[in-house]
CSV table of C-alpha atoms in Angstrom, one decimal:
chain,number,residue,atom,x,y,z
W,1,MET,CA,17.2,13.8,-29.3
W,2,PRO,CA,20.0,12.4,-31.5
W,3,VAL,CA,17.8,12.4,-34.6
W,4,MET,CA,17.3,16.2,-34.3
W,5,VAL,CA,20.9,16.9,-33.3
W,6,GLN,CA,22.0,15.6,-36.7
W,7,GLY,CA,20.2,18.4,-38.4
W,8,ARG,CA,22.2,21.1,-36.5
W,9,PRO,CA,19.1,22.8,-35.1
W,10,GLU,CA,19.2,26.5,-34.2
W,11,VAL,CA,16.5,28.2,-32.1
W,12,LEU,CA,15.6,31.6,-33.6
W,13,THR,CA,12.6,32.7,-31.5
W,14,ALA,CA,10.8,32.1,-28.1
W,15,VAL,CA,13.7,30.4,-26.3
W,16,GLU,CA,11.7,31.0,-23.1
W,17,SER,CA,8.9,28.7,-24.5
W,18,LEU,CA,11.1,25.6,-25.2
W,19,ASP,CA,9.6,23.8,-22.2
W,20,ARG,CA,6.2,23.5,-23.9
W,21,PRO,CA,5.1,19.8,-23.9
W,22,VAL,CA,4.9,18.2,-27.4
W,23,ARG,CA,1.7,16.1,-27.7
W,24,TRP,CA,2.5,14.9,-31.2
W,25,VAL,CA,4.6,15.6,-34.3
W,26,HIS,CA,3.1,16.6,-37.6
W,27,VAL,CA,4.8,16.9,-41.0
W,28,SER,CA,3.3,19.3,-43.6
W,29,ASP,CA,4.5,21.8,-46.2
W,30,SER,CA,0.9,23.1,-46.8
W,31,MET,CA,-0.5,26.5,-45.9
W,32,GLY,CA,-3.5,24.6,-44.8
W,33,ALA,CA,-1.6,22.8,-42.0
W,34,PRO,CA,-3.3,24.8,-39.2
W,35,ASP,CA,-6.7,23.3,-40.1
W,36,LEU,CA,-5.3,19.8,-39.5
W,37,LEU,CA,-3.9,20.4,-36.0
W,38,ASP,CA,-5.5,20.0,-32.6
W,39,GLY,CA,-2.9,21.8,-30.5
W,40,GLY,CA,0.3,20.8,-28.8
W,41,GLU,CA,1.9,19.5,-32.1
W,42,LEU,CA,5.5,20.2,-33.2
W,43,LEU,CA,5.1,21.0,-36.9
W,44,LEU,CA,8.0,19.9,-39.2
W,45,SER,CA,8.2,21.5,-42.7
W,46,THR,CA,10.5,22.3,-45.6
W,47,GLY,CA,8.2,25.3,-46.5
W,48,ALA,CA,7.8,24.0,-50.0
W,49,GLY,CA,4.2,25.0,-50.2
W,50,TRP,CA,4.4,28.2,-48.3
W,51,ALA,CA,3.5,31.6,-50.0
W,52,ASP,CA,6.1,34.2,-50.8
W,53,ASP,CA,3.8,37.1,-49.8
W,54,PRO,CA,4.9,38.4,-46.4
W,55,ASP,CA,1.4,39.2,-45.2
W,56,THR,CA,0.1,35.7,-46.1
W,57,LEU,CA,3.1,34.1,-44.3
W,58,ALA,CA,2.4,36.3,-41.2
W,59,ALA,CA,-1.3,35.3,-41.3
W,60,PHE,CA,-0.2,31.6,-41.6
W,61,VAL,CA,1.9,32.0,-38.4
W,62,GLY,CA,-1.1,33.7,-36.7
W,63,ARG,CA,-3.3,30.7,-37.5
W,64,LEU,CA,-0.6,28.3,-36.1
W,65,ALA,CA,-0.6,30.4,-32.9
W,66,SER,CA,-4.3,30.1,-32.5
W,67,VAL,CA,-4.2,26.3,-32.6
W,68,PRO,CA,-1.8,26.6,-30.7
W,69,ILE,CA,1.2,24.5,-31.8
W,70,ALA,CA,4.1,23.6,-29.5
W,71,GLY,CA,6.7,24.8,-32.0
W,72,LEU,CA,7.7,25.1,-35.7
W,73,VAL,CA,10.8,23.3,-37.3
W,74,LEU,CA,11.9,24.6,-40.7
W,75,GLU,CA,14.4,22.6,-42.7
W,76,LEU,CA,16.6,24.9,-44.7
W,77,GLY,CA,17.9,24.2,-48.2
W,78,ALA,CA,15.1,22.9,-50.4
W,79,ARG,CA,12.8,26.0,-50.3
W,80,PHE,CA,14.6,28.5,-48.1
W,81,VAL,CA,18.3,29.1,-47.7
W,82,THR,CA,17.6,31.2,-44.6
W,83,ALA,CA,14.5,31.7,-42.5
W,84,PRO,CA,12.3,34.4,-44.1
W,85,PRO,CA,12.5,37.6,-41.9
W,86,THR,CA,8.7,37.8,-41.9
W,87,LEU,CA,8.4,34.3,-40.5
W,88,VAL,CA,11.0,35.0,-37.8
W,89,ALA,CA,9.3,38.3,-36.9
W,90,ALA,CA,5.8,36.7,-36.8
W,91,CYS,CA,7.0,33.7,-34.7
W,92,ARG,CA,8.7,36.1,-32.3
W,93,PHE,CA,5.6,38.2,-32.0
W,94,ARG,CA,3.3,35.2,-31.4
W,95,GLY,CA,5.7,33.5,-29.0
W,96,ILE,CA,6.1,30.4,-31.1
W,97,PRO,CA,9.5,28.6,-30.9
W,98,LEU,CA,11.0,28.6,-34.4
W,99,ILE,CA,13.8,26.1,-35.0
W,100,VAL,CA,15.7,25.9,-38.2
W,101,LEU,CA,17.7,22.8,-39.3
W,102,HIS,CA,20.9,23.5,-41.2
W,103,ARG,CA,21.2,19.9,-42.4
W,104,VAL,CA,18.7,17.6,-44.0
W,105,VAL,CA,16.9,15.3,-41.6
W,106,LYS,CA,14.6,12.4,-42.3
W,107,PHE,CA,11.3,13.7,-40.9
W,108,VAL,CA,10.0,10.1,-40.7
W,109,ALA,CA,12.9,9.3,-38.3
W,110,VAL,CA,11.9,12.3,-36.2
W,111,THR,CA,8.2,11.3,-36.0
W,112,GLU,CA,9.1,7.7,-35.3
W,113,ALA,CA,11.4,8.7,-32.4
W,114,VAL,CA,9.1,11.2,-30.9
W,115,HIS,CA,5.9,9.2,-31.3
W,116,GLY,CA,7.7,6.1,-29.9
W,117,ARG,CA,8.7,8.1,-26.8
W,118,ILE,CA,5.2,9.6,-26.4
W,119,ILE,CA,3.5,6.2,-26.7
W,120,HIS,CA,6.1,4.7,-24.3
W,121,GLU,CA,5.4,7.5,-21.8
W,122,GLN,CA,1.6,7.1,-22.1
W,123,THR,CA,1.9,3.3,-21.7
W,124,GLU,CA,4.1,3.8,-18.6
W,125,ALA,CA,1.6,6.3,-17.3
W,126,LEU,CA,-1.2,3.7,-17.7
W,127,ARG,CA,0.9,1.0,-15.9
W,128,VAL,CA,1.6,3.4,-13.0
W,129,ARG,CA,-2.0,4.4,-12.8
W,130,ASP,CA,-3.0,0.7,-12.6
W,131,ARG,CA,-0.5,0.1,-9.8
W,132,LEU,CA,-1.8,3.2,-7.9
W,133,HIS,CA,-5.4,2.1,-8.5
W,134,ASP,CA,-4.5,-1.3,-6.9
W,135,LEU,CA,-2.7,0.5,-4.0
W,136,PHE,CA,-5.5,2.9,-3.1
W,137,ILE,CA,-8.4,0.5,-3.7
W,138,GLY,CA,-6.6,-2.0,-1.6
W,139,LEU,CA,-6.2,0.5,1.2
W,140,SER,CA,-9.9,1.3,1.2
W,141,LEU,CA,-10.9,-2.4,1.1
W,142,ARG,CA,-8.6,-3.1,4.0
W,143,GLY,CA,-10.2,-0.4,6.0
W,144,SER,CA,-7.2,1.9,6.2
W,145,THR,CA,-7.7,5.1,8.1
W,146,PRO,CA,-7.9,8.4,6.3
W,147,ASP,CA,-4.6,9.6,7.8
W,148,TYR,CA,-2.8,6.5,6.4
W,149,ILE,CA,-4.3,7.0,2.9
W,150,VAL,CA,-3.2,10.6,3.0
W,151,SER,CA,0.2,9.6,4.1
W,152,GLN,CA,0.6,7.2,1.2
W,153,LEU,CA,-0.7,9.8,-1.2
W,154,ALA,CA,1.9,12.3,0.0
W,155,LYS,CA,4.7,9.8,-0.5
W,156,VAL,CA,3.5,9.0,-4.0
W,157,LEU,CA,3.3,12.7,-5.0
W,158,ARG,CA,6.3,13.6,-2.9
W,159,ALA,CA,4.4,16.7,-1.7
W,160,PRO,CA,2.5,17.7,1.4
W,161,VAL,CA,-1.2,16.6,1.3
W,162,VAL,CA,-4.1,17.7,3.4
W,163,LEU,CA,-7.6,16.2,3.8
W,164,GLU,CA,-10.1,18.7,5.1
W,165,ASP,CA,-13.8,18.6,5.8
W,166,LEU,CA,-16.4,21.0,4.3
W,167,SER,CA,-15.7,23.5,7.1
W,168,HIS,CA,-12.0,23.6,6.1
W,169,ARG,CA,-10.9,21.9,9.2
W,170,VAL,CA,-8.0,19.5,8.8
W,171,VAL,CA,-9.0,15.9,9.2
W,172,ALA,CA,-5.6,14.3,8.2
W,173,VAL,CA,-2.3,15.7,7.0
W,174,GLU,CA,1.1,14.5,5.8
W,175,THR,CA,3.6,17.3,5.5
W,176,LEU,CA,6.7,15.2,4.8
W,177,ASP,CA,9.8,17.4,5.1
W,178,ALA,CA,7.8,20.7,4.9
W,179,GLY,CA,6.7,20.4,8.6
W,180,ASP,CA,3.4,21.2,10.2
W,181,GLU,CA,4.1,24.9,9.8
W,182,VAL,CA,2.3,24.7,6.4
W,183,LEU,CA,-0.9,24.5,8.4
W,184,VAL,CA,-0.5,27.9,10.0
W,185,GLY,CA,-3.6,30.0,9.2
W,186,TRP,CA,-5.0,27.0,7.3
W,187,GLU,CA,-8.7,27.8,7.3
W,188,SER,CA,-8.4,31.3,5.9
W,189,THR,CA,-5.8,30.1,3.3
W,190,SER,CA,-7.8,27.1,2.2
W,191,ARG,CA,-10.9,29.2,1.6
W,192,SER,CA,-8.9,31.0,-1.1
W,193,PRO,CA,-6.5,28.2,-2.3
W,194,GLN,CA,-3.2,29.1,-3.9
W,195,ALA,CA,-3.1,28.8,-7.7
W,196,ASP,CA,-0.5,26.1,-7.6
W,197,TRP,CA,-2.5,23.9,-5.2
W,198,LEU,CA,-4.3,20.8,-6.6
W,199,VAL,CA,-7.7,20.5,-5.0
W,200,VAL,CA,-9.9,17.4,-5.6
W,201,PRO,CA,-13.3,16.8,-3.9
W,202,VAL,CA,-14.0,13.6,-1.9
W,203,GLU,CA,-17.5,12.6,-2.8
W,204,ALA,CA,-19.8,9.7,-3.7
W,205,ARG,CA,-23.5,9.2,-4.4
W,206,GLY,CA,-24.1,12.9,-4.6
W,207,LEU,CA,-22.6,13.6,-1.2
W,208,ARG,CA,-19.4,15.6,-0.7
W,209,TRP,CA,-17.5,15.2,2.5
W,210,GLY,CA,-14.4,17.3,2.0
W,211,TYR,CA,-11.4,18.0,-0.1
W,212,LEU,CA,-8.0,16.5,-0.8
W,213,ILE,CA,-5.4,19.2,-1.3
W,214,ALA,CA,-1.9,18.6,-2.6
W,215,LEU,CA,0.7,21.4,-2.3
W,216,PRO,CA,3.2,22.0,-5.1
W,217,GLY,CA,5.4,19.1,-6.0
W,218,GLU,CA,7.2,17.3,-8.8
W,219,PRO,CA,5.3,16.1,-11.9
W,220,HIS,CA,4.1,12.5,-11.7
W,221,THR,CA,4.2,9.9,-14.4
W,222,ALA,CA,0.6,9.1,-14.0
W,223,GLY,CA,-0.4,12.7,-13.6
W,224,ARG,CA,-0.8,14.4,-10.3
W,225,GLU,CA,-4.5,15.0,-10.7
W,226,GLN,CA,-5.1,11.3,-11.7
W,227,VAL,CA,-3.3,10.2,-8.6
W,228,MET,CA,-5.3,12.5,-6.4
W,229,GLN,CA,-8.6,11.3,-8.0
W,230,GLN,CA,-7.7,7.7,-7.2
W,231,ALA,CA,-6.9,8.5,-3.5
W,232,ALA,CA,-10.2,10.5,-3.3
W,233,VAL,CA,-12.1,7.4,-4.5
W,234,ALA,CA,-10.4,5.3,-1.8
W,235,LEU,CA,-11.4,7.9,0.8
W,236,ALA,CA,-14.9,8.0,-0.5
W,237,ILE,CA,-15.3,4.2,-0.4
W,238,GLY,CA,-14.0,4.2,3.2
W,239,ARG,CA,-16.4,7.0,4.1
W,240,LEU,CA,-19.3,5.1,2.7
W,241,ALA,CA,-18.3,2.0,4.6
W,242,ASP,CA,-18.0,3.9,7.9
W,243,GLY,CA,-21.5,5.2,7.7
W,244,ASP,CA,-21.0,7.3,10.8
W,245,ALA,CA,-21.2,10.9,9.9
W,246,ASP,CA,-18.7,11.8,12.6
W,247,GLU,CA,-16.2,9.1,11.7
W,248,TRP,CA,-13.7,11.4,10.0
W,249,THR,CA,-13.8,13.9,12.9
W,250,ARG,CA,-13.4,11.1,15.4
W,251,ARG,CA,-10.4,9.5,13.8
W,252,GLY,CA,-8.8,12.8,13.1
W,253,GLN,CA,-9.2,14.1,16.6
W,254,GLU,CA,-8.0,10.8,18.1
W,255,GLN,CA,-4.9,10.9,16.0
W,256,LEU,CA,-4.2,14.5,16.9
W,257,LEU,CA,-4.6,13.9,20.7
W,258,GLY,CA,-2.7,10.7,20.4
W,259,ASP,CA,0.2,12.6,18.8
W,260,LEU,CA,0.1,15.2,21.5
W,261,LEU,CA,0.1,12.7,24.4
W,262,GLY,CA,2.8,10.6,22.7
W,263,ALA,CA,4.9,13.8,22.0
W,264,ARG,CA,4.9,12.9,18.3
W,265,PHE,CA,5.6,16.4,17.1
W,266,ALA,CA,8.7,18.3,16.1
W,267,SER,CA,8.0,21.6,17.8
W,268,SER,CA,5.3,23.4,19.8
W,269,ALA,CA,4.7,25.6,16.8
W,270,ALA,CA,4.1,22.6,14.6
W,271,VAL,CA,1.5,21.0,16.9
W,272,THR,CA,-0.1,24.4,17.6
W,273,ALA,CA,-0.7,24.7,13.8
W,274,ARG,CA,-2.2,21.3,13.7
W,275,PHE,CA,-4.6,22.0,16.5
W,276,GLU,CA,-5.7,25.3,15.1
W,277,ALA,CA,-6.1,23.8,11.6
W,278,ALA,CA,-8.3,21.1,13.2
W,279,GLY,CA,-10.6,23.8,14.6
W,280,LEU,CA,-9.2,24.3,18.1
W,281,PRO,CA,-7.8,27.9,18.6
W,282,ILE,CA,-4.7,28.1,20.7
W,283,ALA,CA,-3.2,31.6,20.7
W,284,GLY,CA,-4.6,33.8,23.4
W,285,ARG,CA,-6.9,31.1,24.8
W,286,GLY,CA,-7.4,29.2,28.0
W,287,LEU,CA,-6.8,25.5,27.3
W,288,ILE,CA,-8.1,22.8,29.6
W,289,GLY,CA,-7.6,19.0,29.5
W,290,VAL,CA,-10.6,17.0,30.5
W,291,ALA,CA,-11.1,13.3,31.2
W,292,VAL,CA,-14.5,11.7,31.7
W,293,ALA,CA,-15.5,8.2,32.8
W,294,SER,CA,-19.0,7.0,32.0
W,295,ALA,CA,-20.7,4.0,30.6
W,296,THR,CA,-22.7,6.1,28.0
W,297,THR,CA,-22.0,5.4,24.4
W,298,ASP,CA,-22.3,9.0,23.2
W,299,LEU,CA,-19.7,10.4,25.5
W,300,PRO,CA,-17.8,12.3,22.7
W,301,ALA,CA,-20.9,14.2,21.7
W,302,ARG,CA,-21.7,14.9,25.3
W,303,LEU,CA,-18.2,16.2,25.9
W,304,ARG,CA,-18.5,18.6,22.9
W,305,ALA,CA,-21.7,19.9,24.4
W,306,PHE,CA,-20.0,20.2,27.8
W,307,ALA,CA,-17.2,22.3,26.1
W,308,SER,CA,-19.8,24.5,24.3
W,309,GLU,CA,-21.6,25.1,27.7
W,310,LEU,CA,-18.3,26.3,29.1
W,311,GLY,CA,-17.9,28.6,26.1
W,312,GLY,CA,-15.6,27.0,23.5
W,313,PRO,CA,-14.9,24.2,21.0
W,314,ALA,CA,-13.3,20.9,21.9
W,315,ILE,CA,-11.2,18.1,20.4
W,316,VAL,CA,-12.3,14.7,21.8
W,317,ALA,CA,-10.9,11.2,21.7
W,318,ALA,CA,-11.7,7.9,23.4
W,319,SER,CA,-8.5,6.9,25.2
W,320,SER,CA,-9.7,3.6,26.7
W,321,ALA,CA,-12.9,1.6,27.6
W,322,GLY,CA,-15.3,3.9,29.2
W,323,VAL,CA,-12.9,6.9,29.4
W,324,THR,CA,-12.8,9.9,27.0
W,325,ILE,CA,-10.4,12.7,27.0
W,326,ALA,CA,-10.7,16.2,25.5
W,327,ALA,CA,-8.9,19.4,24.9
W,328,ILE,CA,-11.1,22.5,25.3
W,329,SER,CA,-10.3,26.0,24.2
W,330,LEU,CA,-12.0,28.9,25.9
W,331,PRO,CA,-11.7,32.7,25.7
W,332,ALA,CA,-8.9,33.9,28.0
W,333,SER,CA,-11.5,35.9,30.0
W,334,THR,CA,-13.6,32.9,30.8
W,335,LEU,CA,-14.1,32.5,34.6
W,336,LEU,CA,-14.5,28.8,35.4
W,337,THR,CA,-16.1,28.9,38.8
W,338,ASP,CA,-17.1,25.6,40.5
W,339,ALA,CA,-20.8,26.6,39.9
W,340,VAL,CA,-20.2,27.0,36.1
W,341,VAL,CA,-18.3,23.7,35.8
W,342,ASP,CA,-20.8,21.8,38.0
W,343,ARG,CA,-23.8,23.0,35.9
W,344,ALA,CA,-22.1,22.0,32.7
W,345,ALA,CA,-21.1,18.6,34.2
W,346,ARG,CA,-24.7,17.9,35.2
W,347,GLY,CA,-25.7,18.5,31.6
W,348,LEU,CA,-23.0,16.1,30.4
W,349,ALA,CA,-24.2,13.4,32.8
W,350,ALA,CA,-27.9,13.9,32.3
W,351,GLY,CA,-29.7,10.5,32.2
W,352,VAL,CA,-26.5,8.7,33.1
W,353,PRO,CA,-26.3,6.6,36.3
W,354,GLU,CA,-22.7,7.5,37.0
W,355,ALA,CA,-20.1,9.9,35.6
W,356,VAL,CA,-16.8,11.3,36.8
W,357,VAL,CA,-15.5,14.5,35.2
W,358,ALA,CA,-11.9,15.5,35.8
W,359,LEU,CA,-10.4,18.8,34.8
W,360,GLY,CA,-6.8,19.7,34.6
W,361,ALA,CA,-5.3,23.2,35.1
W,362,VAL,CA,-5.9,26.0,32.7
W,363,ALA,CA,-3.0,26.3,30.3
W,364,GLN,CA,-1.9,29.0,27.7
W,365,ASP,CA,0.0,26.8,25.2
W,366,VAL,CA,0.1,23.2,23.9
W,367,ALA,CA,2.8,22.2,26.3
W,368,GLY,CA,0.6,23.3,29.2
W,369,LEU,CA,-2.4,21.6,27.5
W,370,LEU,CA,-0.5,18.3,27.4
W,371,GLY,CA,0.1,18.7,31.2
W,372,SER,CA,-3.5,19.6,31.8
W,373,ILE,CA,-4.7,16.4,30.0
W,374,GLN,CA,-2.3,14.3,31.9
W,375,GLU,CA,-3.5,15.9,35.2
W,376,ALA,CA,-7.1,15.2,34.3
W,377,GLY,CA,-6.3,11.5,33.4
W,378,GLU,CA,-4.4,11.0,36.7
W,379,LEU,CA,-7.2,12.6,38.7
W,380,LEU,CA,-9.6,10.1,37.0
W,381,ARG,CA,-7.4,7.1,37.6
W,382,SER,CA,-6.9,8.0,41.3
W,383,THR,CA,-10.7,7.9,41.9
W,384,THR,CA,-11.4,4.6,40.2
W,385,SER,CA,-12.2,2.8,43.4
W,386,GLU,CA,-14.2,5.7,44.8
W,387,ARG,CA,-16.9,6.0,42.2
W,388,GLY,CA,-20.6,5.9,43.2
W,389,SER,CA,-23.9,7.1,41.7
W,390,GLY,CA,-24.5,10.5,40.1
W,391,VAL,CA,-21.9,12.9,38.7
W,392,ARG,CA,-18.7,13.9,40.4
W,393,VAL,CA,-16.5,16.8,39.3
W,394,LEU,CA,-12.7,16.7,40.1
W,395,ARG,CA,-10.5,19.7,39.6
W,396,VAL,CA,-6.7,19.6,39.8
W,397,GLN,CA,-6.4,22.8,41.8
W,398,ARG,CA,-7.7,20.8,44.7
W,399,ARG,CA,-4.8,18.3,44.3
W,400,PRO,CA,-1.6,20.4,44.7
W,401,LEU,CA,0.7,17.3,44.9
W,402,LEU,CA,-0.6,15.9,41.7
W,403,ARG,CA,0.0,19.3,40.0
W,404,LEU,CA,3.6,19.3,41.3
W,405,VAL,CA,4.3,15.8,40.1
W,406,THR,CA,2.7,16.3,36.7
W,407,ALA,CA,4.8,19.5,36.2
W,408,PHE,CA,8.0,17.4,36.7
W,409,ALA,CA,6.8,14.2,35.1
W,410,ASP,CA,9.7,14.0,32.7
W,411,ASP,CA,12.4,14.9,35.2
W,412,PRO,CA,14.6,11.8,35.6
W,413,ARG,CA,15.2,12.7,39.2
W,414,LEU,CA,11.5,12.3,39.9
W,415,GLN,CA,11.4,8.9,38.0
W,416,ALA,CA,14.5,7.8,40.0
W,417,HIS,CA,12.7,8.8,43.3
W,418,SER,CA,9.7,6.7,42.3
W,419,GLU,CA,11.8,3.7,41.4
W,420,ARG,CA,13.8,3.9,44.6
W,421,MET,CA,10.8,4.3,46.9
W,422,LEU,CA,8.6,1.6,45.3
W,423,ARG,CA,11.0,-1.0,44.0
W,424,PRO,CA,10.5,-3.5,46.9
W,425,LEU,CA,6.7,-3.4,46.3
W,426,ILE,CA,7.0,-3.7,42.6
W,427,GLU,CA,9.3,-6.7,42.8
W,428,TYR,CA,7.1,-8.3,45.5
W,429,ASP,CA,4.0,-7.9,43.3
W,430,LEU,CA,5.7,-9.3,40.3
W,431,ASP,CA,7.1,-12.3,42.2
W,432,HIS,CA,3.9,-13.1,44.1
W,433,GLY,CA,1.1,-11.7,41.9
W,434,GLY,CA,0.4,-9.3,44.7
W,435,ASP,CA,-1.5,-6.0,45.0
W,436,LEU,CA,0.7,-4.0,47.4
W,437,LEU,CA,1.0,-1.0,45.0
W,438,GLU,CA,-2.8,-0.8,44.8
W,439,VAL,CA,-3.2,-1.1,48.6
W,440,LEU,CA,-0.6,1.6,49.1
W,441,ARG,CA,-2.4,3.8,46.5
W,442,ALA,CA,-5.7,3.4,48.5
W,443,TYR,CA,-3.9,4.2,51.7
W,444,VAL,CA,-2.3,7.5,50.5
W,445,SER,CA,-5.6,8.5,49.0
W,446,PHE,CA,-7.3,8.4,52.4
W,447,PRO,CA,-4.5,9.3,54.9
W,448,GLY,CA,-5.7,8.8,58.5
W,449,ASN,CA,-8.8,6.9,57.5
W,450,ARG,CA,-7.8,3.2,57.1
W,451,THR,CA,-11.4,2.1,57.1
W,452,LYS,CA,-12.2,4.1,54.0
W,453,ALA,CA,-8.9,3.1,52.5
W,454,ALA,CA,-9.7,-0.6,53.0
W,455,SER,CA,-13.1,-0.1,51.3
W,456,ALA,CA,-11.5,1.7,48.4
W,457,GLY,CA,-9.0,-1.3,48.1
W,458,HIS,CA,-11.9,-3.7,48.2
W,459,LEU,CA,-10.4,-5.5,51.2
W,460,SER,CA,-11.6,-6.3,54.7
W,461,ARG,CA,-10.1,-4.2,57.5
W,462,SER,CA,-8.1,-7.2,58.8
W,463,VAL,CA,-6.6,-8.1,55.4
W,464,PHE,CA,-5.9,-4.4,54.7
W,465,TYR,CA,-4.0,-4.0,58.0
W,466,GLN,CA,-1.9,-7.1,57.1
W,467,ARG,CA,-1.0,-5.6,53.7
W,468,ILE,CA,-0.1,-2.3,55.4
W,469,ALA,CA,2.2,-4.1,57.8
W,470,LEU,CA,3.9,-6.0,55.0
W,471,ILE,CA,4.4,-2.7,53.1
W,472,GLU,CA,6.0,-1.1,56.1
W,473,ASP,CA,8.3,-4.1,56.5
W,474,LEU,CA,9.3,-4.2,52.8
W,475,LEU,CA,10.0,-0.5,52.6
W,476,ASP,CA,11.3,-0.2,56.2
W,477,VAL,CA,9.1,2.9,56.8
W,478,ASP,CA,6.4,4.0,59.2
W,479,LEU,CA,3.2,4.8,57.4
W,480,ASP,CA,2.0,7.0,60.2
W,481,ASP,CA,4.7,9.5,59.3
W,482,GLY,CA,3.3,12.3,57.2
W,483,GLU,CA,6.5,13.1,55.3
W,484,THR,CA,6.9,9.4,54.4
W,485,VAL,CA,3.3,9.2,53.2
W,486,SER,CA,3.8,12.3,51.1
W,487,ALA,CA,7.0,10.9,49.5
W,488,LEU,CA,5.3,7.6,48.7
W,489,HIS,CA,2.3,9.4,47.3
W,490,ALA,CA,4.5,11.4,45.0
W,491,ALA,CA,6.3,8.3,43.9
W,492,LEU,CA,3.0,6.6,43.1
W,493,LEU,CA,1.8,9.6,41.1
W,494,ALA,CA,5.1,9.7,39.1
W,495,ARG,CA,4.7,6.0,38.3
W,496,ARG,CA,1.2,6.6,37.0
W,497,GLY,CA,2.4,9.4,34.8
């Protein structure tokens, strides 16, 4: 500060401690000064009232260190021409920064400058806290999701932030530029948090639901812990408003599966870390995508029980009305026979008039898991018109064409094939409000059985035959040709994907 520079300051001891924060500035020449301090002060003195006895002077420094003060500034000239060796030695021993001023400085100017700056910073901190209070309370009152509140908190702190439940499973995370790799081994790490982590509980009315954790970052004007506390209050208010004990889990898992299906992740390692941090082990496991259609309202809970019956945990999300998807992780040695799956499916559908359970192929990594979930979803969609009473189990290994198409779903050549084969039907349906694509889908689902295909398409046989004839004319094909039907079936599956 200019007011101190005028005094030609010289640091004699504890250079390594010059980053200590100064809470206040105090001026005193008395040996009783330590009794008037609360800690964190910068003490300014001319030494006019100090003792000459070296032992007394050393004891005085010891008392200053026990407060402890931020530093000691001694103005030379009035009482001391140079700093007493005993003072220098004692300050060096105690780790107290000792600064001498070689020119006279108005101490009142120093206190005014420093106190003005401290008060300004405190006032600014209050302003920022008020703004952040409005931000986070506004988010909670608007019903913002936990992942959005966590994202806003991370941006405010400019540091990665994690919201975890009491079992140390990640509910929401915003890693910023650090990447999801920070979640690798999360459960074991969070059970013994790092010393530089900031951990704040999320709780209200005597109930604790989890913890907000901020990884190391820059200091914040309002104080990092104060900011964390305000975000924790916003999350607690939202949690109370939700009422549902599984709401955090539901939202977190829906976000995670949504990001997987939408390919919103930077790398396989990143999304693997997120799944494992959320409680779904990936490495060395058998991963299965499942899609279930049923009118029951407790389908997510039933799916978790289904996964447990098979032998592992699940992450579950409702993807659309009446349809729920899941990612299940099983020990690699698990043998999923039809009998095992059927028994678990009967438990899932107990007391439900109708349920269809579709399972994708077993995968070994998240890329394969994505394909497995897509396979299960396509299996379910392809049987929409076939449903009846009871429970049905569909497994993708019985649908080799579907597996082939799903494996190449992102290949532009497959997409071009689908567009080329189906364009006349697509354009006809758009122009006439038709249903030719659905009729063709029913036809290829029951090759050689037009009666059953017509029933699946909810059409009379005569109308169905008329539609088939129109399709053959528009596409210039013979639907009695097996290769043609296979090509069209693949095109339809690719369009669904």
